[in-house]
Short mmCIF file of C-alpha atoms in Angstrom, two decimals:
data_model
loop_
_atom_site.label_atom_id
_atom_site.label_comp_id
_atom_site.label_asym_id
_atom_site.label_seq_id
_atom_site.Cartn_x
_atom_site.Cartn_y
_atom_site.Cartn_z
CA UNK A 1 -71.32 -48.37 62.05
CA UNK A 2 -70.94 -46.03 59.04
CA UNK A 3 -70.00 -47.40 55.64
CA UNK A 4 -66.23 -47.10 54.96
CA UNK A 5 -66.89 -45.08 51.80
CA UNK A 6 -68.98 -42.56 53.75
CA UNK A 7 -66.32 -42.27 56.44
CA UNK A 8 -63.67 -41.77 53.77
CA UNK A 9 -65.66 -38.98 52.11
CA UNK A 10 -66.15 -37.27 55.48
CA UNK A 11 -62.44 -37.51 56.21
CA UNK A 12 -61.43 -36.05 52.85
CA UNK A 13 -63.99 -33.23 53.15
CA UNK A 14 -62.56 -32.27 56.55
CA UNK A 15 -58.96 -32.49 55.37
CA UNK A 16 -59.69 -30.27 52.36
CA UNK A 17 -61.29 -27.66 54.62
CA UNK A 18 -58.18 -27.67 56.82
CA UNK A 19 -56.06 -27.30 53.69
CA UNK A 20 -58.09 -24.23 52.71
CA UNK A 21 -57.25 -22.72 56.08
CA UNK A 22 -53.54 -23.51 55.59
CA UNK A 23 -53.75 -22.06 52.09
CA UNK A 24 -54.83 -18.75 53.62
CA UNK A 25 -51.69 -18.95 55.73
CA UNK A 26 -49.65 -19.52 52.57
CA UNK A 27 -50.88 -16.32 50.96
CA UNK A 28 -49.98 -14.43 54.15
CA UNK A 29 -46.50 -15.94 53.95
CA UNK A 30 -46.10 -14.99 50.28
CA UNK A 31 -47.23 -11.43 51.00
CA UNK A 32 -44.87 -11.20 53.97
CA UNK A 33 -41.88 -11.96 51.74
CA UNK A 34 -42.91 -9.80 48.79
CA UNK A 35 -45.07 -6.81 49.74
CA UNK A 36 -45.59 -6.51 53.50
CA UNK A 37 -44.13 -3.32 55.04
CA UNK A 38 -41.60 -4.00 57.80
CA UNK A 39 -43.78 -2.53 60.53
CA UNK A 40 -46.48 -5.09 59.76
CA UNK A 41 -44.36 -7.97 61.08
CA UNK A 42 -45.88 -8.15 64.56
CA UNK A 43 -49.46 -8.18 63.26
CA UNK A 44 -48.55 -10.73 60.57
CA UNK A 45 -46.95 -12.95 63.21
CA UNK A 46 -50.22 -12.90 65.16
CA UNK A 47 -52.25 -13.69 62.03
CA UNK A 48 -49.98 -16.55 61.01
CA UNK A 49 -49.81 -18.07 64.47
CA UNK A 50 -53.62 -18.00 64.80
CA UNK A 51 -54.10 -19.78 61.48
CA UNK A 52 -51.42 -22.33 62.38
CA UNK A 53 -53.14 -23.02 65.71
CA UNK A 54 -56.61 -23.34 64.19
CA UNK A 55 -55.39 -25.71 61.47
CA UNK A 56 -53.45 -27.75 64.01
CA UNK A 57 -56.42 -28.04 66.36
CA UNK A 58 -58.76 -29.14 63.56
CA UNK A 59 -56.29 -31.69 62.19
CA UNK A 60 -55.52 -33.19 65.60
CA UNK A 61 -59.16 -33.45 66.69
CA UNK A 62 -60.06 -36.92 68.05
CA UNK A 63 -62.64 -37.39 65.27
CA UNK A 64 -59.81 -37.46 62.69
CA UNK A 65 -58.10 -40.25 64.61
CA UNK A 66 -61.40 -42.14 64.91
CA UNK A 67 -62.08 -41.93 61.17
CA UNK A 68 -58.53 -43.06 60.37
CA UNK A 69 -58.91 -45.99 62.76
CA UNK A 70 -62.17 -47.08 61.10
CA UNK A 71 -60.71 -46.86 57.62
CA UNK A 72 -57.46 -48.65 58.44
CA UNK A 73 -59.38 -51.85 59.20
CA UNK A 74 -61.74 -51.53 56.23
CA UNK A 75 -61.79 -53.12 52.77
CA UNK A 76 -60.73 -49.77 51.24
CA UNK A 77 -57.16 -50.54 52.34
CA UNK A 78 -56.87 -53.77 50.36
CA UNK A 79 -54.82 -52.22 47.54
CA UNK A 80 -51.99 -50.27 49.27
CA UNK A 81 -51.61 -47.89 46.30
CA UNK A 82 -55.30 -47.13 45.81
CA UNK A 83 -56.53 -43.58 46.36
CA UNK A 84 -58.10 -44.28 49.78
CA UNK A 85 -55.19 -46.42 51.01
CA UNK A 86 -52.55 -43.87 49.99
CA UNK A 87 -54.46 -40.96 51.51
CA UNK A 88 -55.21 -42.78 54.76
CA UNK A 89 -51.62 -44.02 55.10
CA UNK A 90 -50.13 -40.53 54.68
CA UNK A 91 -52.80 -38.83 56.80
CA UNK A 92 -52.08 -41.30 59.60
CA UNK A 93 -48.37 -40.39 59.48
CA UNK A 94 -49.21 -36.69 59.64
CA UNK A 95 -51.88 -37.15 62.33
CA UNK A 96 -49.55 -39.14 64.56
CA UNK A 97 -46.88 -36.47 64.20
CA UNK A 98 -49.16 -33.50 64.81
CA UNK A 99 -50.93 -35.03 67.80
CA UNK A 100 -47.56 -35.26 69.51
CA UNK A 101 -47.11 -31.50 69.21
CA UNK A 102 -48.97 -29.26 71.68
CA UNK A 103 -50.93 -26.45 70.02
CA UNK A 104 -49.02 -23.94 72.14
CA UNK A 105 -45.71 -25.08 70.60
CA UNK A 106 -47.12 -24.92 67.05
CA UNK A 107 -48.48 -21.44 67.66
CA UNK A 108 -45.24 -20.19 69.24
CA UNK A 109 -43.14 -21.63 66.40
CA UNK A 110 -45.30 -19.88 63.83
CA UNK A 111 -45.09 -16.56 65.69
CA UNK A 112 -41.33 -16.69 66.28
CA UNK A 113 -40.64 -17.74 62.69
CA UNK A 114 -42.29 -14.61 61.29
CA UNK A 115 -40.39 -12.33 63.66
CA UNK A 116 -37.12 -14.21 63.14
CA UNK A 117 -37.46 -13.92 59.39
CA UNK A 118 -37.84 -10.15 59.62
CA UNK A 119 -34.83 -10.03 61.93
CA UNK A 120 -32.86 -12.11 59.44
CA UNK A 121 -33.66 -9.70 56.61
CA UNK A 122 -32.25 -6.79 58.60
CA UNK A 123 -29.26 -8.76 59.88
CA UNK A 124 -28.39 -9.92 56.37
CA UNK A 125 -28.76 -6.41 55.01
CA UNK A 126 -26.33 -5.13 57.66
CA UNK A 127 -24.07 -8.22 57.61
CA UNK A 128 -24.57 -8.37 61.38
CA UNK A 129 -25.06 -11.91 62.69
CA UNK A 130 -25.21 -10.86 66.35
CA UNK A 131 -28.60 -9.20 65.85
CA UNK A 132 -29.97 -12.49 64.48
CA UNK A 133 -28.29 -14.77 67.03
CA UNK A 134 -30.99 -14.41 69.75
CA UNK A 135 -33.63 -15.41 67.22
CA UNK A 136 -31.67 -18.48 66.15
CA UNK A 137 -31.39 -19.42 69.82
CA UNK A 138 -35.19 -19.18 70.16
CA UNK A 139 -35.73 -21.21 66.98
CA UNK A 140 -33.25 -23.87 68.04
CA UNK A 141 -34.86 -24.21 71.48
CA UNK A 142 -38.31 -24.64 69.92
CA UNK A 143 -37.04 -27.17 67.36
CA UNK A 144 -35.42 -29.23 70.13
CA UNK A 145 -38.78 -29.25 71.89
CA UNK A 146 -40.41 -30.39 68.65
CA UNK A 147 -37.90 -33.24 68.18
CA UNK A 148 -38.44 -34.39 71.77
CA UNK A 149 -42.22 -34.32 71.34
CA UNK A 150 -42.04 -36.36 68.13
CA UNK A 151 -39.47 -38.79 69.47
CA UNK A 152 -36.55 -40.45 67.74
CA UNK A 153 -34.47 -43.63 67.96
CA UNK A 154 -30.97 -42.37 67.25
CA UNK A 155 -30.75 -38.68 66.42
CA UNK A 156 -33.05 -35.72 67.15
CA UNK A 157 -32.27 -34.68 63.58
CA UNK A 158 -34.30 -37.67 62.32
CA UNK A 159 -37.45 -36.18 63.86
CA UNK A 160 -36.87 -32.82 62.14
CA UNK A 161 -35.82 -34.34 58.80
CA UNK A 162 -38.94 -36.51 58.45
CA UNK A 163 -41.45 -33.74 57.55
CA UNK A 164 -39.25 -32.70 54.63
CA UNK A 165 -38.04 -36.12 53.51
CA UNK A 166 -40.41 -38.77 54.91
CA UNK A 167 -38.80 -42.10 55.84
CA UNK A 168 -35.25 -40.73 55.51
CA UNK A 169 -32.75 -40.76 58.40
CA UNK A 170 -29.33 -39.35 59.29
CA UNK A 171 -27.89 -42.84 58.75
CA UNK A 172 -29.32 -42.96 55.24
CA UNK A 173 -28.11 -39.46 54.42
CA UNK A 174 -24.64 -40.13 55.74
CA UNK A 175 -24.32 -43.20 53.51
CA UNK A 176 -25.30 -41.43 50.29
CA UNK A 177 -23.32 -38.30 51.16
CA UNK A 178 -20.22 -40.42 51.77
CA UNK A 179 -20.63 -41.89 48.27
CA UNK A 180 -20.67 -38.35 46.88
CA UNK A 181 -18.24 -36.37 49.06
CA UNK A 182 -14.83 -37.79 48.11
CA UNK A 183 -15.31 -37.96 44.33
CA UNK A 184 -16.83 -34.47 44.34
CA UNK A 185 -13.91 -32.92 46.22
CA UNK A 186 -11.52 -34.69 43.82
CA UNK A 187 -13.41 -33.41 40.77
CA UNK A 188 -13.36 -29.81 42.00
CA UNK A 189 -9.65 -30.01 42.78
CA UNK A 190 -8.93 -31.27 39.25
CA UNK A 191 -10.95 -28.40 37.78
CA UNK A 192 -9.12 -25.86 39.94
CA UNK A 193 -5.79 -27.24 38.65
CA UNK A 194 -6.86 -26.95 35.01
CA UNK A 195 -5.31 -24.25 32.86
CA UNK A 196 -8.67 -23.62 31.18
CA UNK A 197 -10.80 -20.82 32.63
CA UNK A 198 -14.44 -20.09 31.82
CA UNK A 199 -15.03 -16.67 30.18
CA UNK A 200 -17.36 -15.57 32.97
CA UNK A 201 -16.87 -11.88 32.18
CA UNK A 202 -19.46 -12.46 29.46
CA UNK A 203 -22.08 -12.72 32.22
CA UNK A 204 -20.91 -9.48 33.87
CA UNK A 205 -21.45 -7.03 31.01
CA UNK A 206 -24.49 -5.27 32.40
CA UNK A 207 -27.81 -6.96 31.65
CA UNK A 208 -30.88 -4.81 32.30
CA UNK A 209 -33.38 -6.16 34.79
CA UNK A 210 -36.17 -5.57 32.26
CA UNK A 211 -34.35 -7.66 29.64
CA UNK A 212 -33.60 -10.40 32.15
CA UNK A 213 -37.23 -10.51 33.22
CA UNK A 214 -38.46 -10.74 29.64
CA UNK A 215 -36.10 -13.60 28.75
CA UNK A 216 -36.84 -15.39 32.04
CA UNK A 217 -40.58 -15.16 31.49
CA UNK A 218 -40.23 -16.43 27.92
CA UNK A 219 -38.14 -19.39 29.08
CA UNK A 220 -40.56 -20.23 31.92
CA UNK A 221 -43.48 -20.09 29.49
CA UNK A 222 -41.69 -22.16 26.84
CA UNK A 223 -40.85 -25.01 29.23
CA UNK A 224 -44.47 -25.14 30.37
CA UNK A 225 -45.25 -22.71 33.23
CA UNK A 226 -48.81 -21.40 32.98
CA UNK A 227 -48.83 -17.67 33.80
CA UNK A 228 -52.63 -17.75 33.85
CA UNK A 229 -52.23 -20.00 36.89
CA UNK A 230 -49.21 -18.32 38.44
CA UNK A 231 -47.04 -15.25 38.67
CA UNK A 232 -43.43 -14.08 39.02
CA UNK A 233 -42.41 -11.38 41.52
CA UNK A 234 -39.27 -10.24 43.33
CA UNK A 235 -38.14 -11.00 46.89
CA UNK A 236 -35.00 -10.97 49.02
CA UNK A 237 -34.72 -14.74 48.77
CA UNK A 238 -36.20 -16.48 45.67
CA UNK A 239 -38.91 -19.05 46.39
CA UNK A 240 -41.93 -20.82 44.96
CA UNK A 241 -45.23 -20.96 46.83
CA UNK A 242 -48.29 -22.97 45.85
CA UNK A 243 -51.41 -21.27 47.14
CA UNK A 244 -53.78 -23.78 45.56
CA UNK A 245 -55.13 -24.95 42.19
CA UNK A 246 -54.60 -22.22 39.61
CA UNK A 247 -52.33 -20.16 41.88
CA UNK A 248 -48.61 -21.00 41.98
CA UNK A 249 -46.26 -18.09 42.67
CA UNK A 250 -42.54 -17.69 42.03
CA UNK A 251 -40.11 -14.97 43.02
CA UNK A 252 -36.60 -14.03 41.94
CA UNK A 253 -34.11 -11.18 42.37
CA UNK A 254 -32.35 -9.32 39.55
CA UNK A 255 -28.68 -8.34 39.50
CA UNK A 256 -27.84 -6.20 36.48
CA UNK A 257 -24.13 -6.83 36.99
CA UNK A 258 -24.49 -10.61 36.58
CA UNK A 259 -26.78 -12.45 34.17
CA UNK A 260 -26.92 -15.89 35.75
CA UNK A 261 -28.57 -15.28 39.10
CA UNK A 262 -32.05 -14.34 38.00
CA UNK A 263 -32.32 -16.39 34.80
CA UNK A 264 -31.23 -19.71 36.26
CA UNK A 265 -33.02 -18.84 39.49
CA UNK A 266 -36.26 -18.45 37.55
CA UNK A 267 -35.71 -21.78 35.77
CA UNK A 268 -35.05 -23.34 39.16
CA UNK A 269 -38.28 -21.98 40.66
CA UNK A 270 -40.11 -22.88 37.44
CA UNK A 271 -39.14 -26.51 38.05
CA UNK A 272 -40.79 -26.32 41.46
CA UNK A 273 -43.80 -24.55 39.98
CA UNK A 274 -44.26 -27.08 37.18
CA UNK A 275 -44.44 -29.82 39.79
CA UNK A 276 -47.10 -27.90 41.71
CA UNK A 277 -49.07 -27.15 38.53
CA UNK A 278 -48.81 -30.83 37.57
CA UNK A 279 -50.31 -32.24 40.75
CA UNK A 280 -53.91 -33.47 40.25
CA UNK A 281 -56.36 -30.65 41.07
CA UNK A 282 -59.07 -33.09 42.09
CA UNK A 283 -56.87 -34.32 44.93
CA UNK A 284 -55.80 -30.87 46.13
CA UNK A 285 -55.63 -30.65 49.90
CA UNK A 286 -55.03 -34.39 50.33
CA UNK A 287 -51.80 -36.41 50.19
CA UNK A 288 -52.56 -37.45 46.61
CA UNK A 289 -52.50 -33.78 45.65
CA UNK A 290 -49.29 -33.12 47.56
CA UNK A 291 -45.64 -33.48 46.55
CA UNK A 292 -43.84 -36.59 47.79
CA UNK A 293 -40.90 -34.99 49.54
CA UNK A 294 -38.74 -31.91 49.32
CA UNK A 295 -35.97 -34.00 47.77
CA UNK A 296 -38.29 -35.01 44.94
CA UNK A 297 -39.49 -31.40 44.68
CA UNK A 298 -35.89 -30.21 44.44
CA UNK A 299 -35.20 -32.81 41.77
CA UNK A 300 -37.69 -31.01 39.55
CA UNK A 301 -36.10 -27.58 40.02
CA UNK A 302 -32.57 -28.90 39.58
CA UNK A 303 -33.53 -30.90 36.51
CA UNK A 304 -34.86 -27.83 34.69
CA UNK A 305 -32.16 -25.47 35.98
CA UNK A 306 -29.09 -27.62 35.38
CA UNK A 307 -29.85 -30.55 33.12
CA UNK A 308 -32.03 -28.52 30.75
CA UNK A 309 -31.23 -24.81 31.04
CA UNK A 310 -27.45 -25.28 31.18
CA UNK A 311 -27.37 -27.64 28.20
CA UNK A 312 -25.99 -26.70 24.78
CA UNK A 313 -29.25 -27.60 23.09
CA UNK A 314 -31.31 -25.30 25.32
CA UNK A 315 -29.21 -22.34 24.20
CA UNK A 316 -29.36 -23.38 20.56
CA UNK A 317 -32.94 -22.18 20.89
CA UNK A 318 -32.59 -19.35 23.43
CA UNK A 319 -29.27 -17.69 22.59
CA UNK A 320 -30.70 -15.96 19.47
CA UNK A 321 -33.46 -14.50 21.68
CA UNK A 322 -30.89 -13.39 24.24
CA UNK A 323 -28.90 -11.66 21.45
CA UNK A 324 -31.98 -9.67 20.44
CA UNK A 325 -32.47 -8.46 24.01
CA UNK A 326 -28.77 -7.85 24.73
CA UNK A 327 -27.10 -7.12 21.36
CA UNK A 328 -24.15 -5.14 22.76
CA UNK A 329 -23.35 -7.69 25.44
CA UNK A 330 -23.59 -10.76 23.18
CA UNK A 331 -22.66 -9.57 19.70
CA UNK A 332 -19.22 -11.26 19.66
CA UNK A 333 -20.03 -14.18 21.96
CA UNK A 334 -19.85 -17.66 20.44
CA UNK A 335 -22.18 -20.43 21.55
CA UNK A 336 -19.14 -22.35 22.87
CA UNK A 337 -18.03 -19.42 25.04
CA UNK A 338 -21.55 -18.86 26.33
CA UNK A 339 -21.91 -22.55 27.20
CA UNK A 340 -18.57 -22.52 29.04
CA UNK A 341 -19.43 -19.32 30.91
CA UNK A 342 -22.77 -20.59 32.24
CA UNK A 343 -21.16 -23.88 33.31
CA UNK A 344 -18.21 -22.39 35.14
CA UNK A 345 -17.00 -24.48 38.08
CA UNK A 346 -15.54 -22.29 40.79
CA UNK A 347 -15.89 -22.25 44.60
CA UNK A 348 -18.03 -19.29 45.69
CA UNK A 349 -19.45 -17.84 48.88
CA UNK A 350 -23.16 -17.93 48.03
CA UNK A 351 -25.00 -21.26 47.84
CA UNK A 352 -27.75 -20.04 45.52
CA UNK A 353 -25.16 -18.70 43.09
CA UNK A 354 -22.87 -21.72 43.19
CA UNK A 355 -22.28 -24.11 40.31
CA UNK A 356 -23.48 -27.69 39.99
CA UNK A 357 -20.23 -29.22 41.20
CA UNK A 358 -19.60 -27.11 44.31
CA UNK A 359 -23.24 -26.78 45.35
CA UNK A 360 -23.40 -29.96 47.40
CA UNK A 361 -20.42 -28.91 49.49
CA UNK A 362 -22.46 -25.88 50.57
CA UNK A 363 -25.16 -28.30 51.67
CA UNK A 364 -22.73 -30.43 53.65
CA UNK A 365 -21.68 -27.36 55.63
CA UNK A 366 -25.24 -26.59 56.66
CA UNK A 367 -26.20 -30.22 57.27
CA UNK A 368 -23.25 -30.78 59.59
CA UNK A 369 -23.78 -27.51 61.49
CA UNK A 370 -27.48 -28.23 62.03
CA UNK A 371 -26.72 -31.59 63.62
CA UNK A 372 -24.00 -30.06 65.79
CA UNK A 373 -26.32 -27.29 66.99
CA UNK A 374 -29.10 -29.73 67.87
CA UNK A 375 -26.90 -31.82 70.13
CA UNK A 376 -25.08 -28.80 71.57
CA UNK A 377 -21.62 -29.37 70.13
CA UNK A 378 -21.94 -25.98 68.44
CA UNK A 379 -23.93 -23.09 69.95
CA UNK A 380 -25.56 -20.27 67.97
CA UNK A 381 -22.79 -17.98 69.25
CA UNK A 382 -20.24 -20.30 67.59
CA UNK A 383 -21.92 -20.26 64.19
CA UNK A 384 -19.94 -17.54 62.35
CA UNK A 385 -16.59 -19.09 63.28
CA UNK A 386 -17.78 -22.66 62.70
CA UNK A 387 -19.28 -21.67 59.37
CA UNK A 388 -16.10 -19.98 58.20
CA UNK A 389 -14.00 -22.95 59.27
CA UNK A 390 -16.11 -25.33 57.19
CA UNK A 391 -16.12 -22.96 54.22
CA UNK A 392 -12.32 -23.01 54.33
CA UNK A 393 -12.24 -26.81 54.66
CA UNK A 394 -14.70 -27.64 51.89
CA UNK A 395 -14.40 -24.74 49.47
CA UNK A 396 -11.10 -23.08 50.31
CA UNK A 397 -12.82 -19.75 50.95
CA UNK A 398 -13.11 -17.40 53.91
CA UNK A 399 -16.33 -15.30 53.84
CA UNK A 400 -15.55 -11.58 54.12
CA UNK A 401 -18.68 -10.92 56.18
CA UNK A 402 -21.74 -12.59 57.68
CA UNK A 403 -23.99 -11.71 54.74
CA UNK A 404 -21.82 -13.82 52.47
CA UNK A 405 -21.38 -16.39 55.20
CA UNK A 406 -23.77 -17.70 57.81
CA UNK A 407 -26.56 -15.17 57.13
CA UNK A 408 -27.02 -15.90 53.44
CA UNK A 409 -29.90 -18.40 53.76
CA UNK A 410 -33.40 -17.73 55.05
CA UNK A 411 -34.12 -21.29 56.19
CA UNK A 412 -33.04 -21.20 59.83
CA UNK A 413 -35.06 -18.03 60.40
CA UNK A 414 -38.29 -19.85 59.58
CA UNK A 415 -37.38 -22.98 61.53
CA UNK A 416 -36.49 -25.19 58.56
CA UNK A 417 -33.86 -27.27 60.33
CA UNK A 418 -33.64 -30.57 58.46
CA UNK A 419 -34.43 -28.94 55.12
CA UNK A 420 -30.94 -28.45 53.64
CA UNK A 421 -30.02 -32.10 52.91
CA UNK A 422 -33.06 -32.38 50.65
CA UNK A 423 -31.22 -30.11 48.18
CA UNK A 424 -28.49 -32.69 47.67
CA UNK A 425 -31.05 -35.49 47.52
CA UNK A 426 -32.77 -33.43 44.82
CA UNK A 427 -29.58 -33.26 42.77
CA UNK A 428 -29.17 -37.03 43.05
CA UNK A 429 -32.80 -37.73 42.13
CA UNK A 430 -32.63 -35.27 39.22
CA UNK A 431 -29.61 -36.94 37.63
CA UNK A 432 -31.17 -40.38 37.89
CA UNK A 433 -34.54 -39.22 36.54
CA UNK A 434 -32.94 -37.32 33.66
CA UNK A 435 -30.90 -40.35 32.63
CA UNK A 436 -34.11 -42.36 32.45
CA UNK A 437 -35.97 -39.64 30.55
CA UNK A 438 -33.23 -39.55 27.92
CA UNK A 439 -33.55 -43.30 27.47
CA UNK A 440 -37.33 -43.09 27.15
CA UNK A 441 -37.64 -39.95 24.98
CA UNK A 442 -34.99 -40.48 22.32
CA UNK A 443 -33.06 -37.46 20.99
CA UNK A 444 -33.93 -35.07 23.78
CA UNK A 445 -31.28 -32.54 22.66
CA UNK A 446 -32.92 -32.20 19.24
CA UNK A 447 -36.21 -31.47 21.01
CA UNK A 448 -34.61 -28.79 23.19
CA UNK A 449 -32.83 -27.19 20.22
CA UNK A 450 -36.21 -26.83 18.53
CA UNK A 451 -37.71 -25.24 21.64
CA UNK A 452 -39.83 -28.32 22.29
CA UNK A 453 -39.86 -29.13 25.99
CA UNK A 454 -43.32 -30.71 26.02
CA UNK A 455 -42.04 -34.32 25.74
CA UNK A 456 -39.90 -33.94 28.87
CA UNK A 457 -42.66 -32.16 30.81
CA UNK A 458 -45.11 -34.85 29.73
CA UNK A 459 -42.71 -37.54 30.93
CA UNK A 460 -42.41 -35.82 34.31
CA UNK A 461 -46.18 -35.38 34.57
CA UNK A 462 -46.74 -39.08 33.86
CA UNK A 463 -43.96 -40.55 35.96
CA UNK A 464 -43.73 -38.13 38.92
CA UNK A 465 -46.23 -35.28 39.16
CA UNK A 466 -49.52 -37.16 38.78
CA UNK A 467 -48.85 -39.59 41.63
CA UNK A 468 -48.85 -37.12 44.51
CA UNK A 469 -47.86 -39.13 47.57
CA UNK A 470 -49.07 -42.48 46.27
CA UNK A 471 -45.49 -43.74 46.58
CA UNK A 472 -42.61 -42.89 48.89
CA UNK A 473 -39.55 -41.21 47.37
CA UNK A 474 -37.58 -44.46 47.41
CA UNK A 475 -40.47 -46.36 45.84
CA UNK A 476 -40.83 -43.74 43.13
CA UNK A 477 -37.14 -43.80 42.20
CA UNK A 478 -37.24 -47.59 41.97
CA UNK A 479 -40.48 -47.50 39.98
CA UNK A 480 -39.29 -44.89 37.46
CA UNK A 481 -35.64 -45.92 37.01
CA UNK A 482 -35.73 -49.57 38.14
CA UNK A 483 -32.74 -48.76 40.38
CA UNK A 484 -32.15 -47.57 43.93
CA UNK A 485 -30.82 -44.07 44.46
CA UNK A 486 -27.13 -43.73 43.62
CA UNK A 487 -24.60 -40.90 43.39
CA UNK A 488 -23.24 -42.36 40.13
CA UNK A 489 -25.58 -40.58 37.65
CA UNK A 490 -24.81 -37.17 39.18
CA UNK A 491 -21.07 -37.81 39.35
CA UNK A 492 -21.09 -39.10 35.75
CA UNK A 493 -22.93 -35.97 34.62
CA UNK A 494 -20.52 -33.63 36.41
CA UNK A 495 -17.44 -35.52 35.23
CA UNK A 496 -18.63 -35.48 31.60
CA UNK A 497 -19.13 -31.74 31.72
CA UNK A 498 -15.81 -31.12 33.49
CA UNK A 499 -13.99 -33.26 30.95
CA UNK A 500 -15.60 -31.43 28.02
CA UNK A 501 -14.96 -27.93 29.38
CA UNK A 502 -11.84 -28.25 31.50
CA UNK A 503 -10.12 -31.28 29.98
CA UNK A 504 -9.95 -33.11 33.31
#
């Protein structure tokens, strides 16, 4: 019988080779969303589906299961948080999941997702949901098959949520969302009744794309993004993609009629990218070199976008630079007016452009519709009407067209059903982490005002990034903050800001 250490090395070598194959698929995905010509979609779908099938077949080979079985009963598992124990534990979870999925389903999902995404781009451009509806029907049918293959105790949504937020369930989400929903709706209503209005016209004075890009790049660099190990491009839907060590890519989109979209979008993606750049290179391709969950990943983007980049102290440092780039637009703008403008609370149609307070209501709409579609209470044909009804209920708005309604997000087109709730989890995690960082780092606002973001990044590297998947999300929150996850830090943060700006 082979020595456990030798078996472990063989397992990790194989897993890293599979990760290299999947990394090739990642670069194809990045290219598809940034540079691929539309007529290349069919060929790209075939490429992507082949890579997905090959990676799936290698990962689900019986030898992987045999090595995991040997290691699970070995002395290497004695310390549950050791490198071997953490890797084996997480690989077992992934192996068990993947072996339940037939290669034909994995391949078909990959192929349909590429084609559906191209269909979504055209449908969104034309504000025509009906052209995308058949693709959503295909996606939904395949995702139901996936949930049935994986199995679930209560809800098929649990099976689809788990890859994005391991160990989380609909029951757990419903409990934390209930803690958030009522107070959030009350807060927004109080803000809407306030006589104070944010001077948002400041952000609509015509900001050149070149100037926005320069300021965004400077901000990303200052907070710690390494452009020698990454890049920033444009795409229809902003995203961050980690290709591998030394290659983390972000995208954004520029709107010269509104400053906030690109700048805060870049800071958001930078938060994701900093997490990827902070994972240990030596563990790349294994669970210890992989982010914990999408909720934890989103906590990093939201922390930098909202808790840092929308703070007064951040703009103490960056507003003078913005004035140099946009002198005509900002010459008579006070720091108080700028701070109020970038922290405006106002219901809006587009999730990615929404403010901190209303954002989670956008997530509730999608979360509830996904569950309804899975169990058949809502069909894809019902989506535009169901979407608009929920927009009216939660945000008091009626989308004027599909592009500003049910077609605005890319996620359903690439099969990411179960993904949306991780955004709200990310907001909750971010607030709790940031509260702890402020306690540990002292006068964090003085550091930001001086353009010094290294202490915060160092704190995140030490407490979150370096661990990979050594801990579950719940374990990490408890370990870092000595508390279980709660909506209170986020609600406290939003209420403080609303009180300061709107007097409510």
